[in-house]
Coordinates of C-alpha atoms in Angstrom, one line a residue:
Chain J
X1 CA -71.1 -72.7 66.2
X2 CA -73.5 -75.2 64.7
X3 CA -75.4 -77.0 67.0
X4 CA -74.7 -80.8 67.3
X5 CA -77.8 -80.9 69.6
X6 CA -80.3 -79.7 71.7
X7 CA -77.7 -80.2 74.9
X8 CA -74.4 -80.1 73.5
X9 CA -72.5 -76.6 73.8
X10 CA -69.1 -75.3 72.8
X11 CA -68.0 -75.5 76.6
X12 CA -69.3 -78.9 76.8
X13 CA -67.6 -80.3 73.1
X14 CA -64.2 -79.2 75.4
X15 CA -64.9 -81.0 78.5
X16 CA -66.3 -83.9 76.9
X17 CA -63.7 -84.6 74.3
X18 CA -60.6 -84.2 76.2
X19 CA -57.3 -82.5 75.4
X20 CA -58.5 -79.2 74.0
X21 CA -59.9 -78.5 77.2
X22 CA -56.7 -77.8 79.0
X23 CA -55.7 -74.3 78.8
X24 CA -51.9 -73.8 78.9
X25 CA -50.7 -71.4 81.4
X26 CA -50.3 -68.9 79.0
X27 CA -53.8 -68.9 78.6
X28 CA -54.7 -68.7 82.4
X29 CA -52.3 -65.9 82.7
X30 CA -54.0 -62.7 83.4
X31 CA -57.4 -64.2 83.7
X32 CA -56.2 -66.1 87.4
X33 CA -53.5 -64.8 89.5
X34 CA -54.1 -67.8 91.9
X35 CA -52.2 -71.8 91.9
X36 CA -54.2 -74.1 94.5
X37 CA -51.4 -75.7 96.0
X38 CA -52.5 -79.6 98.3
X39 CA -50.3 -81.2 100.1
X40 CA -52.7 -83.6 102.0
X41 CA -52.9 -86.9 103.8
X42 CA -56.3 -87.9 102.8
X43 CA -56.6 -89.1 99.2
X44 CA -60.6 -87.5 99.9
X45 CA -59.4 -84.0 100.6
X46 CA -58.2 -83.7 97.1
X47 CA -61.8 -84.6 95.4
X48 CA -63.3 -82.4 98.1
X49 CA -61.0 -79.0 97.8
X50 CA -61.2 -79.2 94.4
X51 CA -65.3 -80.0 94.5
X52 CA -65.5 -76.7 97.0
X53 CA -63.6 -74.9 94.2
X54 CA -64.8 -75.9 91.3
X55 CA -64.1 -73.6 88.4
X56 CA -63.3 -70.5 89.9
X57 CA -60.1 -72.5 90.3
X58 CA -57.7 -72.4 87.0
X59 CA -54.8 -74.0 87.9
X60 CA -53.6 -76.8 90.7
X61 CA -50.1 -77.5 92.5
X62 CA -49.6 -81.1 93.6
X63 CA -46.5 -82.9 95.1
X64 CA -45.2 -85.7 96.6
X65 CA -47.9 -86.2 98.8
X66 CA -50.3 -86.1 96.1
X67 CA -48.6 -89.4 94.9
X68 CA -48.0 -91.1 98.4
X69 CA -51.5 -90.5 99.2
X70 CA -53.8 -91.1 96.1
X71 CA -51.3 -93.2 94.5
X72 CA -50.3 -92.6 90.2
X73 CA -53.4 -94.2 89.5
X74 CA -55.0 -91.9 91.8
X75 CA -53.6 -88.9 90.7
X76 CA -54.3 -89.7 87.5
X77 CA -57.9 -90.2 87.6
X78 CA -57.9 -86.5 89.9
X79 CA -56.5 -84.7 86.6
X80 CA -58.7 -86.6 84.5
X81 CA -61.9 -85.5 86.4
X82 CA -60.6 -81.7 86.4
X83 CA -59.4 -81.5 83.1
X84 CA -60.2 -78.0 82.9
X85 CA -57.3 -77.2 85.4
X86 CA -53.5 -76.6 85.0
X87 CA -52.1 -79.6 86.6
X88 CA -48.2 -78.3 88.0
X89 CA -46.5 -81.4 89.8
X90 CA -44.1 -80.0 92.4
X91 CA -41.6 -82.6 92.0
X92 CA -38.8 -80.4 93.3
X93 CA -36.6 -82.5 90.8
X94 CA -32.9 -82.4 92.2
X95 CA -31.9 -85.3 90.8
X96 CA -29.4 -86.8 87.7
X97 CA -30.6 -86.1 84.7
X98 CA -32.1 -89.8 83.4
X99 CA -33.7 -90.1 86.8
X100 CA -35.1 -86.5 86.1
X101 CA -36.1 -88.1 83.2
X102 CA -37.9 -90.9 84.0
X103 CA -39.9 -89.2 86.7
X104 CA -40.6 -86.4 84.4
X105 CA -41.8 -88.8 81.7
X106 CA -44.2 -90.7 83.9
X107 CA -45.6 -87.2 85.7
X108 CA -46.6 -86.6 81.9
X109 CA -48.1 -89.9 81.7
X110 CA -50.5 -89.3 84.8
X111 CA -51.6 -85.8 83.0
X112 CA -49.5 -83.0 84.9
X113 CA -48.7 -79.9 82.3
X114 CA -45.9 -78.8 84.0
X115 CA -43.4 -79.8 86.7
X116 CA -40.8 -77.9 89.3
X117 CA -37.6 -78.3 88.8
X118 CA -34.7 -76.9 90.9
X119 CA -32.4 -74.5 89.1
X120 CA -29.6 -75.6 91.4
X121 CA -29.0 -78.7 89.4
X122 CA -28.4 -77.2 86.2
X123 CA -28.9 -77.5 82.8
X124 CA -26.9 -80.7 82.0
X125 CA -29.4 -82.4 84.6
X126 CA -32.6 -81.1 83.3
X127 CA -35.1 -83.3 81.7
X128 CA -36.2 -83.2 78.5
X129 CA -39.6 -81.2 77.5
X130 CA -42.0 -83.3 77.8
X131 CA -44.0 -81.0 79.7
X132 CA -43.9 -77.3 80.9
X133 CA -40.8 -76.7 83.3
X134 CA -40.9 -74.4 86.2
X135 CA -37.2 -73.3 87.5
X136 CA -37.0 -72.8 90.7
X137 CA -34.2 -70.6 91.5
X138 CA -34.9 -69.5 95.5
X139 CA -36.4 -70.9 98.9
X140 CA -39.0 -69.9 101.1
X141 CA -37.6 -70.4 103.9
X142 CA -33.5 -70.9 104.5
X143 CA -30.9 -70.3 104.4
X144 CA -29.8 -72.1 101.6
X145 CA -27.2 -72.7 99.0
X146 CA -29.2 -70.2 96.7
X147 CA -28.9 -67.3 98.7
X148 CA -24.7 -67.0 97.7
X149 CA -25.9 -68.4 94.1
X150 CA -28.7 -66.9 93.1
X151 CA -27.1 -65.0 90.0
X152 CA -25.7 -68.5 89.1
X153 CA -28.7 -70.0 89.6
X154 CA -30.4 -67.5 87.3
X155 CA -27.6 -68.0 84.7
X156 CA -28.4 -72.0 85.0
X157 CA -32.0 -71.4 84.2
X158 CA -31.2 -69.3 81.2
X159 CA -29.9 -72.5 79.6
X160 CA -33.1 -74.7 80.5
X161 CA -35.8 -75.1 78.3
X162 CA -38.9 -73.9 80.4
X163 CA -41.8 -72.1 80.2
X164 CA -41.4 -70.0 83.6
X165 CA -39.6 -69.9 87.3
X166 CA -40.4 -69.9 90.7
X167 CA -39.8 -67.4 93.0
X168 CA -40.5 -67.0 97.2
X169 CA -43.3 -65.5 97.5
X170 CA -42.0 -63.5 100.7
X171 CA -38.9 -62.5 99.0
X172 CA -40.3 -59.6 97.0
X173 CA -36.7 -58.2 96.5
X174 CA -35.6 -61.7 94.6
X175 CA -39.5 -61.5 92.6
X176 CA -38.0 -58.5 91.2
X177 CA -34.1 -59.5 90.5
X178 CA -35.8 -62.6 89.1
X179 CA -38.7 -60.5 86.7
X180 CA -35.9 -58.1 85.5
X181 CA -33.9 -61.5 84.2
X182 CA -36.6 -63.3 82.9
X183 CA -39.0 -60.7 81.2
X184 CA -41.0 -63.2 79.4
X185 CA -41.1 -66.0 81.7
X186 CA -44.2 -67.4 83.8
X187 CA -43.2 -66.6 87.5
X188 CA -44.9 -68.6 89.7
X189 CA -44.2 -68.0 93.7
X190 CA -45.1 -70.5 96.8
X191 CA -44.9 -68.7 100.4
X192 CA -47.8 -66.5 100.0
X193 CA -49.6 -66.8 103.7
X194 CA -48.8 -69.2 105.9
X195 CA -44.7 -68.4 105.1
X196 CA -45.5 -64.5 105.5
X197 CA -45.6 -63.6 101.8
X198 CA -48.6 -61.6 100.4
X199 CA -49.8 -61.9 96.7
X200 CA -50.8 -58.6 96.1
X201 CA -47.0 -57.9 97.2
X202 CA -45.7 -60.2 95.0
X203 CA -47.6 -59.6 91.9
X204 CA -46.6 -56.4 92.5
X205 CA -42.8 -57.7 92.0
X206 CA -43.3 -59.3 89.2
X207 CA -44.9 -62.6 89.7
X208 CA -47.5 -63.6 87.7
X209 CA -49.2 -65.9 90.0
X210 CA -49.1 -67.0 93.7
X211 CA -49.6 -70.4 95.1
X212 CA -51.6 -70.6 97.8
X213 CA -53.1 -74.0 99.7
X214 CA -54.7 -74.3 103.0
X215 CA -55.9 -70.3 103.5
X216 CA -58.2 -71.1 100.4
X217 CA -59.3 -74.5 101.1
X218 CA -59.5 -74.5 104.8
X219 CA -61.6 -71.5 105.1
X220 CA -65.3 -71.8 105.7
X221 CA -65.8 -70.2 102.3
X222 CA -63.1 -71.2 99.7
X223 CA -64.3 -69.5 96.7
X224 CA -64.8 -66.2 98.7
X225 CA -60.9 -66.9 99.9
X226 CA -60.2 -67.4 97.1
X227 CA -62.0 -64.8 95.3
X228 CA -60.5 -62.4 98.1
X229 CA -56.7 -63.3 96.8
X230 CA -57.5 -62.6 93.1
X231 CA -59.1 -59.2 94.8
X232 CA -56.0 -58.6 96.4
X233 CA -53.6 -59.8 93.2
X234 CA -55.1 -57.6 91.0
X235 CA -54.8 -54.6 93.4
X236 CA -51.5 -55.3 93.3
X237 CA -50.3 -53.8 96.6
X238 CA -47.7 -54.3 99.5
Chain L
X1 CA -30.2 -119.4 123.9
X2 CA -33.0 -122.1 125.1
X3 CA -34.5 -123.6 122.2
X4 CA -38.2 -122.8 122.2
X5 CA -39.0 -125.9 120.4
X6 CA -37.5 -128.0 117.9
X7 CA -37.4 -125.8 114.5
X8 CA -36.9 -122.7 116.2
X9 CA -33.3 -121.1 115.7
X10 CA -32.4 -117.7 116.8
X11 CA -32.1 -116.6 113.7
X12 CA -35.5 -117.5 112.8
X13 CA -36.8 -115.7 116.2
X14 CA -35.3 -112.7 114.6
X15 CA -36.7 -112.8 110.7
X16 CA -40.1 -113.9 112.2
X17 CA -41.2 -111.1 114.8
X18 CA -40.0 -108.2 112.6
X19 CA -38.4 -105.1 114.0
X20 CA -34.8 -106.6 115.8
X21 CA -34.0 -108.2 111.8
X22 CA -33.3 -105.2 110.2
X23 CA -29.5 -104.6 110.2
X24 CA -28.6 -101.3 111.1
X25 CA -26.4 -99.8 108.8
X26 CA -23.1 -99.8 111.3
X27 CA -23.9 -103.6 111.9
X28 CA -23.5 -103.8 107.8
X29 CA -20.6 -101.1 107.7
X30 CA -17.6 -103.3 106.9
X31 CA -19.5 -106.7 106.8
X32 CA -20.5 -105.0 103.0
X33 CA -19.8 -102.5 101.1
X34 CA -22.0 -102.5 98.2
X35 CA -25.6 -100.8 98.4
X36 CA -28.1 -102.0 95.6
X37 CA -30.2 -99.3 93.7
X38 CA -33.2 -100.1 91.8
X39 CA -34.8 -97.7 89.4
X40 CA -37.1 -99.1 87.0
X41 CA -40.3 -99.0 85.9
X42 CA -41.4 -102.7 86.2
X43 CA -43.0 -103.3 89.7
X44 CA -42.3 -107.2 89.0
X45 CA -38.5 -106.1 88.4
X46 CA -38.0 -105.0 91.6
X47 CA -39.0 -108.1 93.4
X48 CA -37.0 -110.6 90.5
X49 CA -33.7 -108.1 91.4
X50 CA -34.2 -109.2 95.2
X51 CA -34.8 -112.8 94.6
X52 CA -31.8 -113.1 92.3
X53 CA -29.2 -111.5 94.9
X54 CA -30.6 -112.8 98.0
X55 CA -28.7 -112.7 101.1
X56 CA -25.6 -110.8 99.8
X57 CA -27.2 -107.4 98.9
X58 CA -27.2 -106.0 102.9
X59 CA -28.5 -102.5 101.8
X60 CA -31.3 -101.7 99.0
X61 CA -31.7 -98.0 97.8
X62 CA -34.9 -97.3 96.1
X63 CA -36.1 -93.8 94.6
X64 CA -39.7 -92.1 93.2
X65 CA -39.5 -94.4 90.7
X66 CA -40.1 -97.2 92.8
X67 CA -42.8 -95.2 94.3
X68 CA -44.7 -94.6 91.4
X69 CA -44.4 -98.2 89.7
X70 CA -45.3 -100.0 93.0
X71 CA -47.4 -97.6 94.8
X72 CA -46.7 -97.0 98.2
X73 CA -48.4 -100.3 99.5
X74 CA -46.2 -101.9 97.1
X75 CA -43.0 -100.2 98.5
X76 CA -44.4 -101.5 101.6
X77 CA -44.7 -104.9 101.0
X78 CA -41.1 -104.8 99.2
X79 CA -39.8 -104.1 102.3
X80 CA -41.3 -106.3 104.5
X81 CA -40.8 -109.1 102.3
X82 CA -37.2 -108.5 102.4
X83 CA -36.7 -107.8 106.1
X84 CA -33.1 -108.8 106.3
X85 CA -32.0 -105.8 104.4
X86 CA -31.5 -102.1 105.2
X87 CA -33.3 -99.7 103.2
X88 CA -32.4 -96.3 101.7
X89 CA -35.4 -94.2 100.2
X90 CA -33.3 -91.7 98.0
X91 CA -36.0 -89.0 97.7
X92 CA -33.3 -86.3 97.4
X93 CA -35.1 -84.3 99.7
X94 CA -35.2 -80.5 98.7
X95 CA -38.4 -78.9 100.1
X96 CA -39.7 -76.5 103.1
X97 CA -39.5 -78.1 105.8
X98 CA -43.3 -79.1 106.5
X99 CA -42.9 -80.9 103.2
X100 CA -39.9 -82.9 103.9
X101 CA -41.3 -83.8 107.4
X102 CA -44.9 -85.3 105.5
X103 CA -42.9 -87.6 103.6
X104 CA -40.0 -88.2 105.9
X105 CA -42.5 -89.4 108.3
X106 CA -44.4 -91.5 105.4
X107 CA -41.2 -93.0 104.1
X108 CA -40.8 -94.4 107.7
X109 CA -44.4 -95.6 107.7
X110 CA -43.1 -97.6 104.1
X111 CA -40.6 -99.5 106.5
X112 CA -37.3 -97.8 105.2
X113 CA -34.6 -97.2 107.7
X114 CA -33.2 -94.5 106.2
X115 CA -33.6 -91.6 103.5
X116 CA -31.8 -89.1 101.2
X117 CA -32.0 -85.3 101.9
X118 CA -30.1 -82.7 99.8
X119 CA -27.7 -80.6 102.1
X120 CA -28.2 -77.3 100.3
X121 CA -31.3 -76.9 101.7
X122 CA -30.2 -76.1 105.1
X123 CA -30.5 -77.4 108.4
X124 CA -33.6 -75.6 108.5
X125 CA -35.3 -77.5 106.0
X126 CA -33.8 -80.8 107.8
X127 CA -36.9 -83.1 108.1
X128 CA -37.3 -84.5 112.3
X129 CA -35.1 -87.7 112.5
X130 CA -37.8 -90.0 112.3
X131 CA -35.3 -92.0 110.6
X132 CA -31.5 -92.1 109.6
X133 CA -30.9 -89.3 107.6
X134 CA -28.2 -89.4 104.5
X135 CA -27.6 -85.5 103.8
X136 CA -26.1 -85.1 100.2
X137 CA -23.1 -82.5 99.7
X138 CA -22.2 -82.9 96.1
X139 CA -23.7 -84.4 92.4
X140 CA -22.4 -87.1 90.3
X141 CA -23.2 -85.0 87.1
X142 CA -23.1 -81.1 86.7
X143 CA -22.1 -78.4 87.2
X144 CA -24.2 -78.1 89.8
X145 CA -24.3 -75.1 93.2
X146 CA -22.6 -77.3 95.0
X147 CA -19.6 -77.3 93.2
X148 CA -18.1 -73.4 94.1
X149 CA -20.0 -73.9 97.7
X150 CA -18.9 -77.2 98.9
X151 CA -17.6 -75.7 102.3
X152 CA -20.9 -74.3 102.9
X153 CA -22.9 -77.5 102.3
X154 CA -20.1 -79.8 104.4
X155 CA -21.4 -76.7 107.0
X156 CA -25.2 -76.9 106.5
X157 CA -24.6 -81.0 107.2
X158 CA -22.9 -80.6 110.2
X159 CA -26.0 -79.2 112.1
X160 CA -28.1 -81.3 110.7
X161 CA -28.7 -84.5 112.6
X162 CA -27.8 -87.2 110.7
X163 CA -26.2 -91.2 110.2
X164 CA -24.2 -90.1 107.4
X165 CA -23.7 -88.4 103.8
X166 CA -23.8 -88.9 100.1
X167 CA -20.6 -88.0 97.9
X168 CA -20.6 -88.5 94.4
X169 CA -18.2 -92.1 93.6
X170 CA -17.6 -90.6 90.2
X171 CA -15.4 -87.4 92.3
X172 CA -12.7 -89.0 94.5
X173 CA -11.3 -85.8 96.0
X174 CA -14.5 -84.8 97.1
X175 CA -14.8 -88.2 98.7
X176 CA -11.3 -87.1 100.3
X177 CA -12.3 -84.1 102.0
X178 CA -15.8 -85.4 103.1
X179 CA -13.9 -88.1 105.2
X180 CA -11.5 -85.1 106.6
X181 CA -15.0 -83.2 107.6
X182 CA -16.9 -86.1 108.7
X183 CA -14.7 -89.0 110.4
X184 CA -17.2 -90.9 112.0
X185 CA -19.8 -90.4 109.1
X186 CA -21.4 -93.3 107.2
X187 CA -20.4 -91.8 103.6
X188 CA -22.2 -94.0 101.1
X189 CA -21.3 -93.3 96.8
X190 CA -23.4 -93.2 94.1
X191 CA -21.8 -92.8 90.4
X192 CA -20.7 -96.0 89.9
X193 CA -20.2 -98.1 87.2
X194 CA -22.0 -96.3 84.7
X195 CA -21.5 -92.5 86.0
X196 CA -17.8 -93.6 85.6
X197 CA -16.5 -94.0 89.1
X198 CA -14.6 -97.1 90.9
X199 CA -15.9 -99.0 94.0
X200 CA -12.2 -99.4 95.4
X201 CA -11.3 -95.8 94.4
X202 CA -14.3 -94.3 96.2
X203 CA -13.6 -96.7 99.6
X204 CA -9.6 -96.0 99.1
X205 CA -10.6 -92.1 99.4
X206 CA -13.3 -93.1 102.4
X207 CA -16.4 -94.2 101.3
X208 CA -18.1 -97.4 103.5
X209 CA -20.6 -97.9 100.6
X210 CA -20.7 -98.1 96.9
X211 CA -24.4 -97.5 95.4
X212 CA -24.4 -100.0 92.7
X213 CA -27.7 -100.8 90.2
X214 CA -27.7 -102.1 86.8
X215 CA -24.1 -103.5 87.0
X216 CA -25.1 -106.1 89.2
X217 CA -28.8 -107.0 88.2
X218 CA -28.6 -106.3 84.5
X219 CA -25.6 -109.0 84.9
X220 CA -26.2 -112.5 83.6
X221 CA -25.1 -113.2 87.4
X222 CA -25.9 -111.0 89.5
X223 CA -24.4 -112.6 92.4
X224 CA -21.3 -113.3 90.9
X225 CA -21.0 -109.3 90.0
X226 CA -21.8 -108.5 93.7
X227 CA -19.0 -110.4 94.9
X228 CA -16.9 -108.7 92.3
X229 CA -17.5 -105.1 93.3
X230 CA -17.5 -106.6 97.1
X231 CA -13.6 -108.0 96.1
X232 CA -12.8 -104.4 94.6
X233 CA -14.1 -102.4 97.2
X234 CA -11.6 -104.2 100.0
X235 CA -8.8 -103.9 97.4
X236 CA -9.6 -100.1 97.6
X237 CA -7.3 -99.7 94.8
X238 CA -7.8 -96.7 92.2

């Protein structure tokens, strides 16, 4: 690349100018096996994890408490000062489809890439593409309506225009239904620690990434945590 | 009562010092029937829609969308400057339990007296009662899960401590056997108007509560078209 000047490089054009600098999650795939989930009270904590974190981090998992804390503005202005993150808003969208809409619509607005949906609602309740859709099609923790549904639920999110699904992290057995269904799709799967799943475990499943919050950020090392979870992904173990 | 001094009524005692003026919703049960929804994108809108019904809208449901246009401080202030009125957060609750807790808790921090949960997530995702809890059993618009596991979720709701549930307006036979399952329930109906269902059909099958937005403030009187659906909902005629 031609220089534009004695301080400007390629990795610097990105992050200065905007857009470009987003990888899609297709791009983080493989190179990160690790989604930073917060889900705090302080609108502080989610400059500081994500200072402690810095770029070893690819992409981020916010939610509701993102928005009741920092506010749209504030969540905005978050994505806008990480803009070389994967922002996934977990919206857990469950409800009628111009509501799904509107809140999908204005998550785009704020900068999110992508957005959880549940599966349970089906396709006529989707919302349009505006942004990358994650389908979830189990819980964590339960039991819930998906555990009789689950094939239905899988059928559902056959019909939905997404770009992956998210599975329990500590329900290996349903990472594996889920990966034989969807061979192409991004699985993404929440649980991992705290809820008794392990990564390694699930990636060996069939999940491409695991989201994991407060055993990164509320070690006394983050990046070594977090370092220690990509370790453990890659391995690939139960 | 003793007067304590000359402009001092009772009911003034009551709208001045807060907490004792919010209606509970059995004090409103049968005095109304009609709860207002707002879900727009205008934070102005939502206090014009207030000022322009007054005193005859007893119940208010608002959603994320009122979240994100007024910001939580805004939501707040909402509230308290309509004190006379019970209010519904309809987050549609469908996370972990942790989660739903964080924002149950927040939502009665905002000042509303009651919010929306999803039943298919199980009474182990139920957040604490912090406030009255509306537990969901069945969509205005599908297909959706619930529809081959409605006995399940009538199940799930009946360990879940609660005021009351959410039936879709639009599905009278639902409404039907909800009121067979849940006598003494507080069964309020979105899916009116525009999601095709009738205010007196959905109280004639046992509904207390139609869910009513743009049909009333989108009127060119919106008072007049809240005493309309009011006058059809005690006709509870199909």
């Amino acid at each position: 690349m031609e220089s534009d000047g004695p301080n400007i490089h390629e990795s610097d054009f990105y992050i200065r100018f905007g857009e470009a600098s987003h990888m899609n999650i297709e791009e983080i795939r493989g190179r990160s096996r690790v989604i930073l989930a917060i889900d705090e009270e302080e609108p502080r904590k989610y400059w500081n994890v994500l200072d402690a974190v810095g770029s070893s981090v690819k992409a981020v998992k916010l939610g509701w408490m993102a928005i009741l804390s920092l506010g749209s503005d504030g969540v905005k202005s978050l994505i806008n000062g990480h803009d070389d993150k994967y922002f996934i808003m977990d919206a857990k969208m469950a409800d009628v489809n111009f509501i799904n809409e509107k809140i999908a619509r204005r998550m785009a607005g704020l900068g999110f890439d992508g957005i959880i949906m549940h599966g349970f609602i089906g396709p006529s309740n989707a919302p349009p593409s505006v942004m990358d859709v994650f389908v979830l099609i189990s819980m964590t923790q339960g039991p819930t309506l998906y555990d009789a549904s689950l094939e239905r639920a899988m059928d559902y999110t056959k019909a939905i225009d997404r770009r992956g699904i998210v599975v329990p992290g500590n329900k290996p057995d349903i990472i594996r239904k889920a990966r034989e269904q969807f061979p192409s799709d991004v699985i993404i799967s929440p649980g991992i620690g705290a809820q008794g799943g392990s990564i390694g475990c699930a990636v060996k499943h069939g999940a491409d990434f695991g989201i994991v919050g407060r055993s990164i950020y509320e070690s006394s090392d983050p990046v070594e945590s977090l370092k220690r979870l990509e370790r453990e992904a890659a391995e690939s173990q139960c």
